[in-house]
mmCIF file of C-alpha atoms in Angstrom:
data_model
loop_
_atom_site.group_PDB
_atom_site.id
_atom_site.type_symbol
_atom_site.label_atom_id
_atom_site.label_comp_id
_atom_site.label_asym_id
_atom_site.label_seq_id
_atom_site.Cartn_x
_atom_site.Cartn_y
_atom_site.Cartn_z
ATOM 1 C CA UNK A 1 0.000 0.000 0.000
ATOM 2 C CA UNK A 2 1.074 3.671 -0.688
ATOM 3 C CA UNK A 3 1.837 6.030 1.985
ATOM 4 C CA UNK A 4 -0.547 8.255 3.238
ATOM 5 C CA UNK A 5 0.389 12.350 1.935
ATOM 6 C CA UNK A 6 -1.399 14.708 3.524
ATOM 7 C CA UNK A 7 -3.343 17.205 1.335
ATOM 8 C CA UNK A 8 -1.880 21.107 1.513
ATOM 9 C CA UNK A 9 -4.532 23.555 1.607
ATOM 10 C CA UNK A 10 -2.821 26.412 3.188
ATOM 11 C CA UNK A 11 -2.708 29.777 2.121
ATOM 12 C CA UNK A 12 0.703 31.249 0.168
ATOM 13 C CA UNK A 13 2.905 32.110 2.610
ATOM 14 C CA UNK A 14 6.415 31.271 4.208
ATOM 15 C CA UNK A 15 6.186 27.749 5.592
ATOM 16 C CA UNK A 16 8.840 25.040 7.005
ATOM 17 C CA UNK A 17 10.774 23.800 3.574
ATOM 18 C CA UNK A 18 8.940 20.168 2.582
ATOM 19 C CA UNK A 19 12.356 18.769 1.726
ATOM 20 C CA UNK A 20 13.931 18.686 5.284
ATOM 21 C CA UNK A 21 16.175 21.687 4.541
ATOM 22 C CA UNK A 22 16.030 24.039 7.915
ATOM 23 C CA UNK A 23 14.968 27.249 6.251
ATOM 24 C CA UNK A 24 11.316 28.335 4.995
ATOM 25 C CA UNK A 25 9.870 27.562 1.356
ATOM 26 C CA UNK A 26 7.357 30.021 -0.562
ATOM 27 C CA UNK A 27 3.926 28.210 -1.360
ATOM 28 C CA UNK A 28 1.895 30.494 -3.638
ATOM 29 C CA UNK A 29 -1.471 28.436 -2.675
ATOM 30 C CA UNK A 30 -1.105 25.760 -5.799
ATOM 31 C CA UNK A 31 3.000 24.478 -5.728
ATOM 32 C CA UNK A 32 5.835 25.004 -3.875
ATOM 33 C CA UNK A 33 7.905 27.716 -5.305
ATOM 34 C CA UNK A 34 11.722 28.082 -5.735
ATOM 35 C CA UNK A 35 11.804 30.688 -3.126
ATOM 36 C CA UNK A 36 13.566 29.860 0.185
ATOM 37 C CA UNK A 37 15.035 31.541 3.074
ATOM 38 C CA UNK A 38 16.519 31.332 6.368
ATOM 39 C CA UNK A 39 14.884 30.748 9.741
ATOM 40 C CA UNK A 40 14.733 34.294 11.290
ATOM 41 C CA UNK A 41 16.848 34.492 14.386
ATOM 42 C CA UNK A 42 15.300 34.591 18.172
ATOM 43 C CA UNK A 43 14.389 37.697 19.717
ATOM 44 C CA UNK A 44 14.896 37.734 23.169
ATOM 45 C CA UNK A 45 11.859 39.663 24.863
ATOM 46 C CA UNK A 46 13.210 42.993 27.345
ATOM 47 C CA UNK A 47 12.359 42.207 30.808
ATOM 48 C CA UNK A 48 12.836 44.958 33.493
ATOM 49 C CA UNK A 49 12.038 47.307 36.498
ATOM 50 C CA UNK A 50 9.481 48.513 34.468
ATOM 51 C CA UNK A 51 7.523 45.256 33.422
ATOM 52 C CA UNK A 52 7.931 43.879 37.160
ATOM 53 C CA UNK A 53 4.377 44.153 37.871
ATOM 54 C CA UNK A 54 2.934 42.355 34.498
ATOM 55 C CA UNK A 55 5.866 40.055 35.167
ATOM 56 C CA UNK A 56 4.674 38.973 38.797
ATOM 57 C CA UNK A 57 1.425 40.121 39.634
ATOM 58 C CA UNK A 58 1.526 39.634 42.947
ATOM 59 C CA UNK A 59 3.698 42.360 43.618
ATOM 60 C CA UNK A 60 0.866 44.723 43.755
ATOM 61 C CA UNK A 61 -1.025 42.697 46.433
ATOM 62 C CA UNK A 62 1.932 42.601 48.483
ATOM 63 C CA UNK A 63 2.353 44.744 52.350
ATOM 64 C CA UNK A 64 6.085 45.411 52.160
ATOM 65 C CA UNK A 65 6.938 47.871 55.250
ATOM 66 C CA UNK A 66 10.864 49.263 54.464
ATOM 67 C CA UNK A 67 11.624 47.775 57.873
ATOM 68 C CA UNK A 68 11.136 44.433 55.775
ATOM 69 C CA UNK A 69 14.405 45.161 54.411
ATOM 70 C CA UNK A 70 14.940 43.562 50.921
ATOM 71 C CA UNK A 71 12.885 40.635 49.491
ATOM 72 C CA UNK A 72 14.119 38.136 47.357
ATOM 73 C CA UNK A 73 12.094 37.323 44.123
ATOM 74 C CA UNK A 74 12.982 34.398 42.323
ATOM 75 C CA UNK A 75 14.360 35.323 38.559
ATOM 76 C CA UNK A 76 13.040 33.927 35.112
ATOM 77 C CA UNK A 77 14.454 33.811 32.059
ATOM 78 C CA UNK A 78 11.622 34.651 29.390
ATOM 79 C CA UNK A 79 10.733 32.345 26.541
ATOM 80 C CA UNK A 80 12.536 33.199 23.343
ATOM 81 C CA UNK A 81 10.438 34.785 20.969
ATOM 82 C CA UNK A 82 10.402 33.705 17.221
ATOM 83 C CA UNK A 83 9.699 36.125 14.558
ATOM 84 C CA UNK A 84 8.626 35.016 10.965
ATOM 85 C CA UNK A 85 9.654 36.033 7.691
ATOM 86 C CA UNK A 86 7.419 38.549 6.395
ATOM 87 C CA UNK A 87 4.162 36.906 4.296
ATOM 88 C CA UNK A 88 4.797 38.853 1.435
ATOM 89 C CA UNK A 89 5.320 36.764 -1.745
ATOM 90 C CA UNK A 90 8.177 36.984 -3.683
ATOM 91 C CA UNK A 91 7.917 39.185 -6.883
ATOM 92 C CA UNK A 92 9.689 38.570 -9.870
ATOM 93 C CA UNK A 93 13.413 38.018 -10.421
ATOM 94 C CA UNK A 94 14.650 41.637 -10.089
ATOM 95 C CA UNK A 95 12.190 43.825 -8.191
ATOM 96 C CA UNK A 96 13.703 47.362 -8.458
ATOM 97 C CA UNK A 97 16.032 49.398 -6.686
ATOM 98 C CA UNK A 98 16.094 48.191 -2.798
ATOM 99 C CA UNK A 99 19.072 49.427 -0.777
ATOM 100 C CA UNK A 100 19.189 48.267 2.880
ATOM 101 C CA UNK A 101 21.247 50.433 4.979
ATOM 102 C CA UNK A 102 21.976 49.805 8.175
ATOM 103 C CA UNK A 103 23.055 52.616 10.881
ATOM 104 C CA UNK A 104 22.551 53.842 14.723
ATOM 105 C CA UNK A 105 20.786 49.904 15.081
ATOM 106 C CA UNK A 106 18.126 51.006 12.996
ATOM 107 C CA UNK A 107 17.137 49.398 9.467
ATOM 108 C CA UNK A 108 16.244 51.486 7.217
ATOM 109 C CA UNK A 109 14.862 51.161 3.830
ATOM 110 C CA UNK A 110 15.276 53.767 1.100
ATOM 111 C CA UNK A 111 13.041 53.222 -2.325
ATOM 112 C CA UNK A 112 14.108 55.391 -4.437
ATOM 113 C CA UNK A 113 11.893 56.415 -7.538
ATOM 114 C CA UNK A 114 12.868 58.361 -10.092
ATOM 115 C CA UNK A 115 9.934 59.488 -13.274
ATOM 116 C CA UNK A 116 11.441 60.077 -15.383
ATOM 117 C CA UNK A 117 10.029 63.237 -18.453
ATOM 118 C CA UNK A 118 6.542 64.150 -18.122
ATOM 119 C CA UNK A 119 2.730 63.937 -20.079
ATOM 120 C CA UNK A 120 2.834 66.506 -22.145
ATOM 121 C CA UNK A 121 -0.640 67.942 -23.462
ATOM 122 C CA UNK A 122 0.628 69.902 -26.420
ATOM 123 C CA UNK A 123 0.603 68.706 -30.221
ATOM 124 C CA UNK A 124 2.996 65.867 -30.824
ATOM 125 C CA UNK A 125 3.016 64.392 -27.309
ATOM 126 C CA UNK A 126 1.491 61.086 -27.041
ATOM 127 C CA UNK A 127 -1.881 60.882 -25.612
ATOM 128 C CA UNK A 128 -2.259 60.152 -21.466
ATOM 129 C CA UNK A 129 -2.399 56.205 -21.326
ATOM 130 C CA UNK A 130 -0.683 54.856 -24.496
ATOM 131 C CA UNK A 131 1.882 52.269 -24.764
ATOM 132 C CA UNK A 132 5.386 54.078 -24.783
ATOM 133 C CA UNK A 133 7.139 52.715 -27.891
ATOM 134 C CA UNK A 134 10.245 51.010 -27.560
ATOM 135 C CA UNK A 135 13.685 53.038 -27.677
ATOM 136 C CA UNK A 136 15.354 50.221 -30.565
ATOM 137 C CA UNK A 137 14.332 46.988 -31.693
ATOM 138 C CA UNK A 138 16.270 44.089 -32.940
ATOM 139 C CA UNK A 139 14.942 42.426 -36.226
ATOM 140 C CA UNK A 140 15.753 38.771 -37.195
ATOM 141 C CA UNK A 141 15.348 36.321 -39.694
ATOM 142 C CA UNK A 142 11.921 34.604 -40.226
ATOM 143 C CA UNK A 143 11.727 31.723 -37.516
ATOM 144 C CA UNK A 144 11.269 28.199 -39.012
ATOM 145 C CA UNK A 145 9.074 25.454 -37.040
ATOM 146 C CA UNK A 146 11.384 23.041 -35.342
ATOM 147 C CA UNK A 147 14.922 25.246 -35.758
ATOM 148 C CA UNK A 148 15.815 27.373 -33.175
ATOM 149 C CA UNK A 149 16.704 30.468 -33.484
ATOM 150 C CA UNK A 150 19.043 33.375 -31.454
ATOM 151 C CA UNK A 151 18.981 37.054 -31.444
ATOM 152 C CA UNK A 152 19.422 39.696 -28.580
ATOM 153 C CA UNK A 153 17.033 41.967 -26.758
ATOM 154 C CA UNK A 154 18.022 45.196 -26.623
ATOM 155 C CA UNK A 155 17.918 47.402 -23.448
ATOM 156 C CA UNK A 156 14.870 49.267 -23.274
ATOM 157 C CA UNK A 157 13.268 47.592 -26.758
ATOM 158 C CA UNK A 158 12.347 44.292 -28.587
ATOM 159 C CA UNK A 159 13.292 41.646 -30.484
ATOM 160 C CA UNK A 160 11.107 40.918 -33.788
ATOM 161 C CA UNK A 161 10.474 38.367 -36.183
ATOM 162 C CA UNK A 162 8.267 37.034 -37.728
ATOM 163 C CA UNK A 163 6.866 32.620 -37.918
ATOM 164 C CA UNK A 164 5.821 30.691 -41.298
ATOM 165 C CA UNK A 165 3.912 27.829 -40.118
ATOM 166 C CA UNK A 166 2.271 25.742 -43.001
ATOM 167 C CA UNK A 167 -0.020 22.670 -40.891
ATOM 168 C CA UNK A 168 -2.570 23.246 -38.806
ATOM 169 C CA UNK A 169 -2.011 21.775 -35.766
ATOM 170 C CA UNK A 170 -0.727 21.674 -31.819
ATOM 171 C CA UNK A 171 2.817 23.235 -31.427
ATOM 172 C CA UNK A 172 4.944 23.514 -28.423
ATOM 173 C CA UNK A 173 5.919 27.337 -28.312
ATOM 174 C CA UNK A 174 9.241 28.317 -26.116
ATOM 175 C CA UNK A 175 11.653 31.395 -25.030
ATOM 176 C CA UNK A 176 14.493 30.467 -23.316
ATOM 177 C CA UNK A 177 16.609 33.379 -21.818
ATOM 178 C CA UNK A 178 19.313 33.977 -18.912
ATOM 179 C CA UNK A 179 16.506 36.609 -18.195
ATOM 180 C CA UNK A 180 12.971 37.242 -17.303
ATOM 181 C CA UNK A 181 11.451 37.488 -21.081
ATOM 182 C CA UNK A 182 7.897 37.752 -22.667
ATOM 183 C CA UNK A 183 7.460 36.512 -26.030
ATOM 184 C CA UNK A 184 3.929 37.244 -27.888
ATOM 185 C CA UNK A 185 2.456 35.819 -31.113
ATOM 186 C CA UNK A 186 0.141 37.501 -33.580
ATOM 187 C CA UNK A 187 -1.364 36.450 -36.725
ATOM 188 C CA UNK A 188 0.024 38.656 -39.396
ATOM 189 C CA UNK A 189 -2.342 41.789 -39.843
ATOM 190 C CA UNK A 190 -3.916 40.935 -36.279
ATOM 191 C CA UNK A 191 -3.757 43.111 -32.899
ATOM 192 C CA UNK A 192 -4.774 39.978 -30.550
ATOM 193 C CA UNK A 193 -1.791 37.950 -29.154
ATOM 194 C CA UNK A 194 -2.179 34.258 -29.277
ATOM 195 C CA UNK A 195 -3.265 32.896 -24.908
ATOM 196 C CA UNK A 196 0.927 31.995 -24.596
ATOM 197 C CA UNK A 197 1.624 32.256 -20.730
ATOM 198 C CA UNK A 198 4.041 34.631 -19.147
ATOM 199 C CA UNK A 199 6.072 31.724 -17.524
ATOM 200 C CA UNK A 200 5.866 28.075 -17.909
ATOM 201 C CA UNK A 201 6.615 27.334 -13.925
ATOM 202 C CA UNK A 202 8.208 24.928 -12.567
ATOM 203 C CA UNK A 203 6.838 21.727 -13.472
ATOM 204 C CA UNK A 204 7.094 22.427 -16.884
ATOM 205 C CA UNK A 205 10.648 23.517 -16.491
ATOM 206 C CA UNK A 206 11.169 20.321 -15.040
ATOM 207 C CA UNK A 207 9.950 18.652 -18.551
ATOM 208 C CA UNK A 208 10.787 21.152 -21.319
ATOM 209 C CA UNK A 209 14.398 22.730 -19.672
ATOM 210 C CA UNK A 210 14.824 26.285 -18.821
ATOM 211 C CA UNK A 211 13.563 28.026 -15.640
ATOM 212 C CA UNK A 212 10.346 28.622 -14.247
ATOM 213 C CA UNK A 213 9.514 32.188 -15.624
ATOM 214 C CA UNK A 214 10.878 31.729 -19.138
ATOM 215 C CA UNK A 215 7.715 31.652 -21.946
ATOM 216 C CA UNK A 216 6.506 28.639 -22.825
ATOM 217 C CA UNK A 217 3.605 26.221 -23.563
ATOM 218 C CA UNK A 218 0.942 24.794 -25.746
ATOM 219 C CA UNK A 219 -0.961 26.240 -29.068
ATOM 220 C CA UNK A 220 -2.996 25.522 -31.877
ATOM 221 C CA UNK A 221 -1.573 27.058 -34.596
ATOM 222 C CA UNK A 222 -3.933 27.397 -38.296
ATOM 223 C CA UNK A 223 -1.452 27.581 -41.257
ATOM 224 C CA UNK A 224 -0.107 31.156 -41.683
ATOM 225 C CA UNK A 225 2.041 33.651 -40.824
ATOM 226 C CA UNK A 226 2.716 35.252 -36.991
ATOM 227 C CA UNK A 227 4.838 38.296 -35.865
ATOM 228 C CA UNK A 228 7.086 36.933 -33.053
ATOM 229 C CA UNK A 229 7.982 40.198 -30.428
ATOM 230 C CA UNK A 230 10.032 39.128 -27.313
ATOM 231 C CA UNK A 231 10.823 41.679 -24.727
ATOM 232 C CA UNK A 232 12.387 41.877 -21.231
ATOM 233 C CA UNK A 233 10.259 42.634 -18.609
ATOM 234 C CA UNK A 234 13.282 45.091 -16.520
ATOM 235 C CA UNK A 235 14.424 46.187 -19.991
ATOM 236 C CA UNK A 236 17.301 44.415 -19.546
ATOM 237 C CA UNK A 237 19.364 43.284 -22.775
ATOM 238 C CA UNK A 238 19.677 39.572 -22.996
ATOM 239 C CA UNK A 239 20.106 36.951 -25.623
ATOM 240 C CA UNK A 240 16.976 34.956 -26.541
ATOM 241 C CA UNK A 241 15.992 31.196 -28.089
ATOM 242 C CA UNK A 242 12.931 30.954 -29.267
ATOM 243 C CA UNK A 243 12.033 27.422 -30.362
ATOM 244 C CA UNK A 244 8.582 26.576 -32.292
ATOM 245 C CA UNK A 245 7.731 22.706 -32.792
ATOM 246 C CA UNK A 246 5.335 20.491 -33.459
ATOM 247 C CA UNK A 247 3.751 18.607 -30.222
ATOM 248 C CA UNK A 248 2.073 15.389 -29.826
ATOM 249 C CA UNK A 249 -0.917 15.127 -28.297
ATOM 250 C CA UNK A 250 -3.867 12.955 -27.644
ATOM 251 C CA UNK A 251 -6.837 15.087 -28.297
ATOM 252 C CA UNK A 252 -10.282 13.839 -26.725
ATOM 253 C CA UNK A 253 -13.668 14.194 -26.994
ATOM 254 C CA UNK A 254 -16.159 15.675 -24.614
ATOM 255 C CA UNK A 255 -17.747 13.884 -22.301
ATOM 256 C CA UNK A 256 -16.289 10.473 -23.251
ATOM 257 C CA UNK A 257 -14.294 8.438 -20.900
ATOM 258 C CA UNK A 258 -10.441 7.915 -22.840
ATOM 259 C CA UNK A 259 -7.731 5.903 -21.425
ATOM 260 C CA UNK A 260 -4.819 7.730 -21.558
ATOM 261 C CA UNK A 261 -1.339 6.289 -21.009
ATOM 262 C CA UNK A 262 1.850 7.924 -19.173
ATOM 263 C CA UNK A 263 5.143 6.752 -20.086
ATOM 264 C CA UNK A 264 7.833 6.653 -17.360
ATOM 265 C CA UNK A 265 8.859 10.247 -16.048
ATOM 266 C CA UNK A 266 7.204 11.510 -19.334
ATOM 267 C CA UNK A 267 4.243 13.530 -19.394
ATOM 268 C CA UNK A 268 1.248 13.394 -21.803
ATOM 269 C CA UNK A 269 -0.375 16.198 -23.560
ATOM 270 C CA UNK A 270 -4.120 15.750 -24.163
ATOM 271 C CA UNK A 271 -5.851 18.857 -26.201
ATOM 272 C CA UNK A 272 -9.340 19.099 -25.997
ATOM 273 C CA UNK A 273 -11.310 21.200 -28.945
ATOM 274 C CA UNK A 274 -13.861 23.973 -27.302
ATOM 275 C CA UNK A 275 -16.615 25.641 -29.165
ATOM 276 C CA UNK A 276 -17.135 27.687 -26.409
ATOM 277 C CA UNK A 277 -16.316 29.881 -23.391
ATOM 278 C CA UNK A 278 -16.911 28.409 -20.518
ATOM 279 C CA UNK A 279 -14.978 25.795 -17.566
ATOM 280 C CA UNK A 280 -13.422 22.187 -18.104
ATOM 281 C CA UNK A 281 -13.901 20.167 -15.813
ATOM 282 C CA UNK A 282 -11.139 17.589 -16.257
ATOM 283 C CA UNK A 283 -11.589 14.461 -14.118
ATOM 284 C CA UNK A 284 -8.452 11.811 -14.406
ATOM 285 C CA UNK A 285 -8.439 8.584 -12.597
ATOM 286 C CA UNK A 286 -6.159 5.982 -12.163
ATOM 287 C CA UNK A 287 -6.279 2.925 -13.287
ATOM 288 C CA UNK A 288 -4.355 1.154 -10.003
ATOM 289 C CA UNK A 289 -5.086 4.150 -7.631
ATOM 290 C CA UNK A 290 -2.435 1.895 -5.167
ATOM 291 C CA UNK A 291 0.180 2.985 -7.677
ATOM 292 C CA UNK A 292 -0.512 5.566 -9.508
ATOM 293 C CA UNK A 293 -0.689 9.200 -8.277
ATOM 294 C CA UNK A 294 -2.011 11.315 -10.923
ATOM 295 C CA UNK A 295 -0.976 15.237 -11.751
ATOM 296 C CA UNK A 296 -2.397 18.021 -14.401
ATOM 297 C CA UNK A 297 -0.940 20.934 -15.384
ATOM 298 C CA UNK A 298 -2.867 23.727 -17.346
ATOM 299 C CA UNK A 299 -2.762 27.518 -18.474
ATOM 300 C CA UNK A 300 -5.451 29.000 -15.835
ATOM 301 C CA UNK A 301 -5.827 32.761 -17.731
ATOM 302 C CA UNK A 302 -2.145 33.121 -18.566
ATOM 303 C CA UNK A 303 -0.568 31.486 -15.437
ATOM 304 C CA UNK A 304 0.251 27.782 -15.202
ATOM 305 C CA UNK A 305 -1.034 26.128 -12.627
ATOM 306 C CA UNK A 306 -0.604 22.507 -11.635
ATOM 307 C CA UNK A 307 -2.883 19.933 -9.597
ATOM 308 C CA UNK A 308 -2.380 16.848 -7.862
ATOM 309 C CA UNK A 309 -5.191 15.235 -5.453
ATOM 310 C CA UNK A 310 -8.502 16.053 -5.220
ATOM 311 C CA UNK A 311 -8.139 14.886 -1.549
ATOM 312 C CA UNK A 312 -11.272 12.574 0.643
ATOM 313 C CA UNK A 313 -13.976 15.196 0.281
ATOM 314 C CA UNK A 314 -14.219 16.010 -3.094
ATOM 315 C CA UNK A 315 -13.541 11.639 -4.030
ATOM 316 C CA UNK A 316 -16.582 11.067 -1.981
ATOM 317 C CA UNK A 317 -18.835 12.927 -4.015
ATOM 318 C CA UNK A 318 -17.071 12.935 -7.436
ATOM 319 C CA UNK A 319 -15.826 9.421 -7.194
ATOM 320 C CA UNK A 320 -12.029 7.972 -7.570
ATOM 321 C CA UNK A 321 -9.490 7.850 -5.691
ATOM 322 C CA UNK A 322 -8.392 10.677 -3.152
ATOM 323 C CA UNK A 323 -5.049 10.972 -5.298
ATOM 324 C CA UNK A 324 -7.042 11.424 -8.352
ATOM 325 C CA UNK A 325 -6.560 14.728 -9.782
ATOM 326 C CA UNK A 326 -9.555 16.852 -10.795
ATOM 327 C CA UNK A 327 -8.890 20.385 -12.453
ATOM 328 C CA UNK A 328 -11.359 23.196 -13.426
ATOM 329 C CA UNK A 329 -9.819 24.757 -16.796
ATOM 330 C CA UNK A 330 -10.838 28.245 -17.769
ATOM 331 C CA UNK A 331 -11.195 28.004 -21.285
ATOM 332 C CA UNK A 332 -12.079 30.322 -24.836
ATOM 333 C CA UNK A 333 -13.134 28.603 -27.949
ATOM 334 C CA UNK A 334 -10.456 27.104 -29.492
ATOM 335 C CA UNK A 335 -8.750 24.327 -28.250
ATOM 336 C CA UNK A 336 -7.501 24.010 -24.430
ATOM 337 C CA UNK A 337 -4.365 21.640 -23.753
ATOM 338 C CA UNK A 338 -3.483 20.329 -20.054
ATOM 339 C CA UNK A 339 -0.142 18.564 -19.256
ATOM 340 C CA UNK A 340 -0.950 14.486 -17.533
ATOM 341 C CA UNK A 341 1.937 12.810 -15.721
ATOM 342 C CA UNK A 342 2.565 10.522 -12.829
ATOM 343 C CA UNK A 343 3.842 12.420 -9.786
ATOM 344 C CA UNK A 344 6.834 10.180 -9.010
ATOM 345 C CA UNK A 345 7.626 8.784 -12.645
ATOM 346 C CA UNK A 346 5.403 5.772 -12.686
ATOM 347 C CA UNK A 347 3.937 4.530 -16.187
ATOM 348 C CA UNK A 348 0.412 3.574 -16.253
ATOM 349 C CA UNK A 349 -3.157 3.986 -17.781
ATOM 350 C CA UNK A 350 -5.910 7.110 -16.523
ATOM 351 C CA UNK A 351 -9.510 7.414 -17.698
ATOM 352 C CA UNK A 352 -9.803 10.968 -18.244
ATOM 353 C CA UNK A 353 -13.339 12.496 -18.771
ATOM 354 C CA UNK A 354 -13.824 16.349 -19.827
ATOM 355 C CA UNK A 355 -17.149 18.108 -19.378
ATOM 356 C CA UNK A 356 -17.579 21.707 -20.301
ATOM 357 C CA UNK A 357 -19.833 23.564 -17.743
#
């Protein structure tokens, strides 16, 4: 029999690290992120003349005559007092200009701002709200499905290009960068970026390479031609792959139970076609629950988003097994792709149903 795993449910916050490591581990309220940090040090509480009476209370009950001469009071040592990390979650990779100085045993934290120009209001600014146009941009050759290609982003601008794709079909779609990049892609003539997520996370890193918050995931791509743009999201120049390919995928229908099967430490791609806007409900069981431990990963409005167990509650009214993963998938008409693997590597069969509610 498997061991029992409890079920984490808590909110995203700083928590003891899963692995055994003695420091604290970022859980953003789906996965456990990359962030970690040190147990804070012990604060010893300041105990004194002036906290004697909340320290022993019955002090102020006491008759003490100065003929009593001195008293003895026993001494204490108070508890040490432990004081957490702050809650706040961890932004991105570079989060601006912080500079901690430290001086007279105070912290002190200086953010420094500086706006740069101004709005103007006369003829030729640019109107209040509009996108400020980059300072350069980097142009290079036409991208060709399944060869990667290189260029840099320059500081402050883009990288552009443009994608001949001549099958209809599903395509992995990936930016891979030493940097925090965004990579968009348009049919030619269009002004509606294709649903490609910010960052593919960290199970998919653990599949497709990279890091966490480089581009990257699934698409169904019509014959045509796109205009690549990749950008950096501190302005930063940095050198860029982009990679388009073709992806195999198992594509089922709705409402029809399909056995699906999961190679060792390999994932498997199902795409599902939607005619509509709406929820997927995605319901994947195992077919030895004993041995199998089920996980999907989708795009959840542009941010990837990965679950495992749909824990003793929700098995008792949905059926399968506690382990079982069940995921709601925001979708738009089109077609919706979610990621199936085994959570420790095992091979084996799921029946996966898909409703759209």
């Amino acid at each position: 029999m498997r061991e029992t795993r409890p079920v984490l449910t808590k909110e995203p916050g700083w928590y003891p690290d899963p692995q055994g490591v003695p420091q604290v581990r970022f859980w953003d309220g789906d996965t456990w992120t990359d962030y970690t940090q040190p147990f804070a040090p012990l604060e010893t509480a300041s105990h004194g003349p002036t906290t004697a009476l909340a320290d022993y209370p019955y002090l102020a009950d006491a008759n003490l005559r100065a003929s009593d001469g001195p008293r003895t009071v026993s001494t204490w040592t108070p508890a040490p007092v432990l004081v957490p990390p702050t809650s706040r979650a961890p932004g991105r990779r570079r989060s601006g200009l912080v500079w901690w100085l430290v001086g007279g045993g105070a912290l002190v934290v200086t953010i420094l701002v500086v706006a740069l120009g101004a709005l103007g209001t006369g003829d030729g600014d640019a109107p209040v709200g509009a996108d400020p146009s980059p300072s350069s941009t980097t142009t290079i050759d036409p991208i060709a499905v399944d060869v990667e290609a290189r260029g840099t982003v320059p500081a402050d601008g883009e990288l552009r290009s443009t994608l001949e794709v001549t099958t209809d079909g599903a395509y992995l779609v990936v930016a891979t960068s030493d940097e925090d990049v965004k990579l968009t892609l348009t049919p030619a003539g269009g002004t509606d970026p294709l649903p490609l997520p910010d960052d593919r996370g960290t199970v998919l890193a653990d599949h497709l390479g990279g890091t966490w918050s480089d581009p990257g995931y699934y698409l169904h791509l019509t014959a045509g031609t796109y205009d690549v743009v990749v950008t950096e999201h501190d302005a930063l120049q940095t050198e860029v792959t982009v990679l388009v390919e073709p992806a195999t995928v198992v594509e089922l229908p709705l409402g029809v139970a399909t056995d699906v099967t999961v190679a060792d430490y390999l994932p498997t791609v199902v795409s599902v076609p939607v005619d509509a806007a709406g929820t997927l409900l995605v319901d994947a069981r195992a077919a030895d629950p004993d041995a199998q431990d089920g996980q999907l990963t989708y795009d959840a409005g542009g941010r990837i988003t990965s679950v495992d167990d749909r824990g003793p509650t929700l098995a008792g009214t949905t059926g399968g097994a506690e382990y079982d993963p069940l995921a709601e998938v925001p979708v738009e008409p089109g077609y919706a792709f979610v990621v199936l693997e085994d959570l420790f590597g095992a091979s084996g069969t799921f029946s996966v149903t898909v409703t759209l509610g």
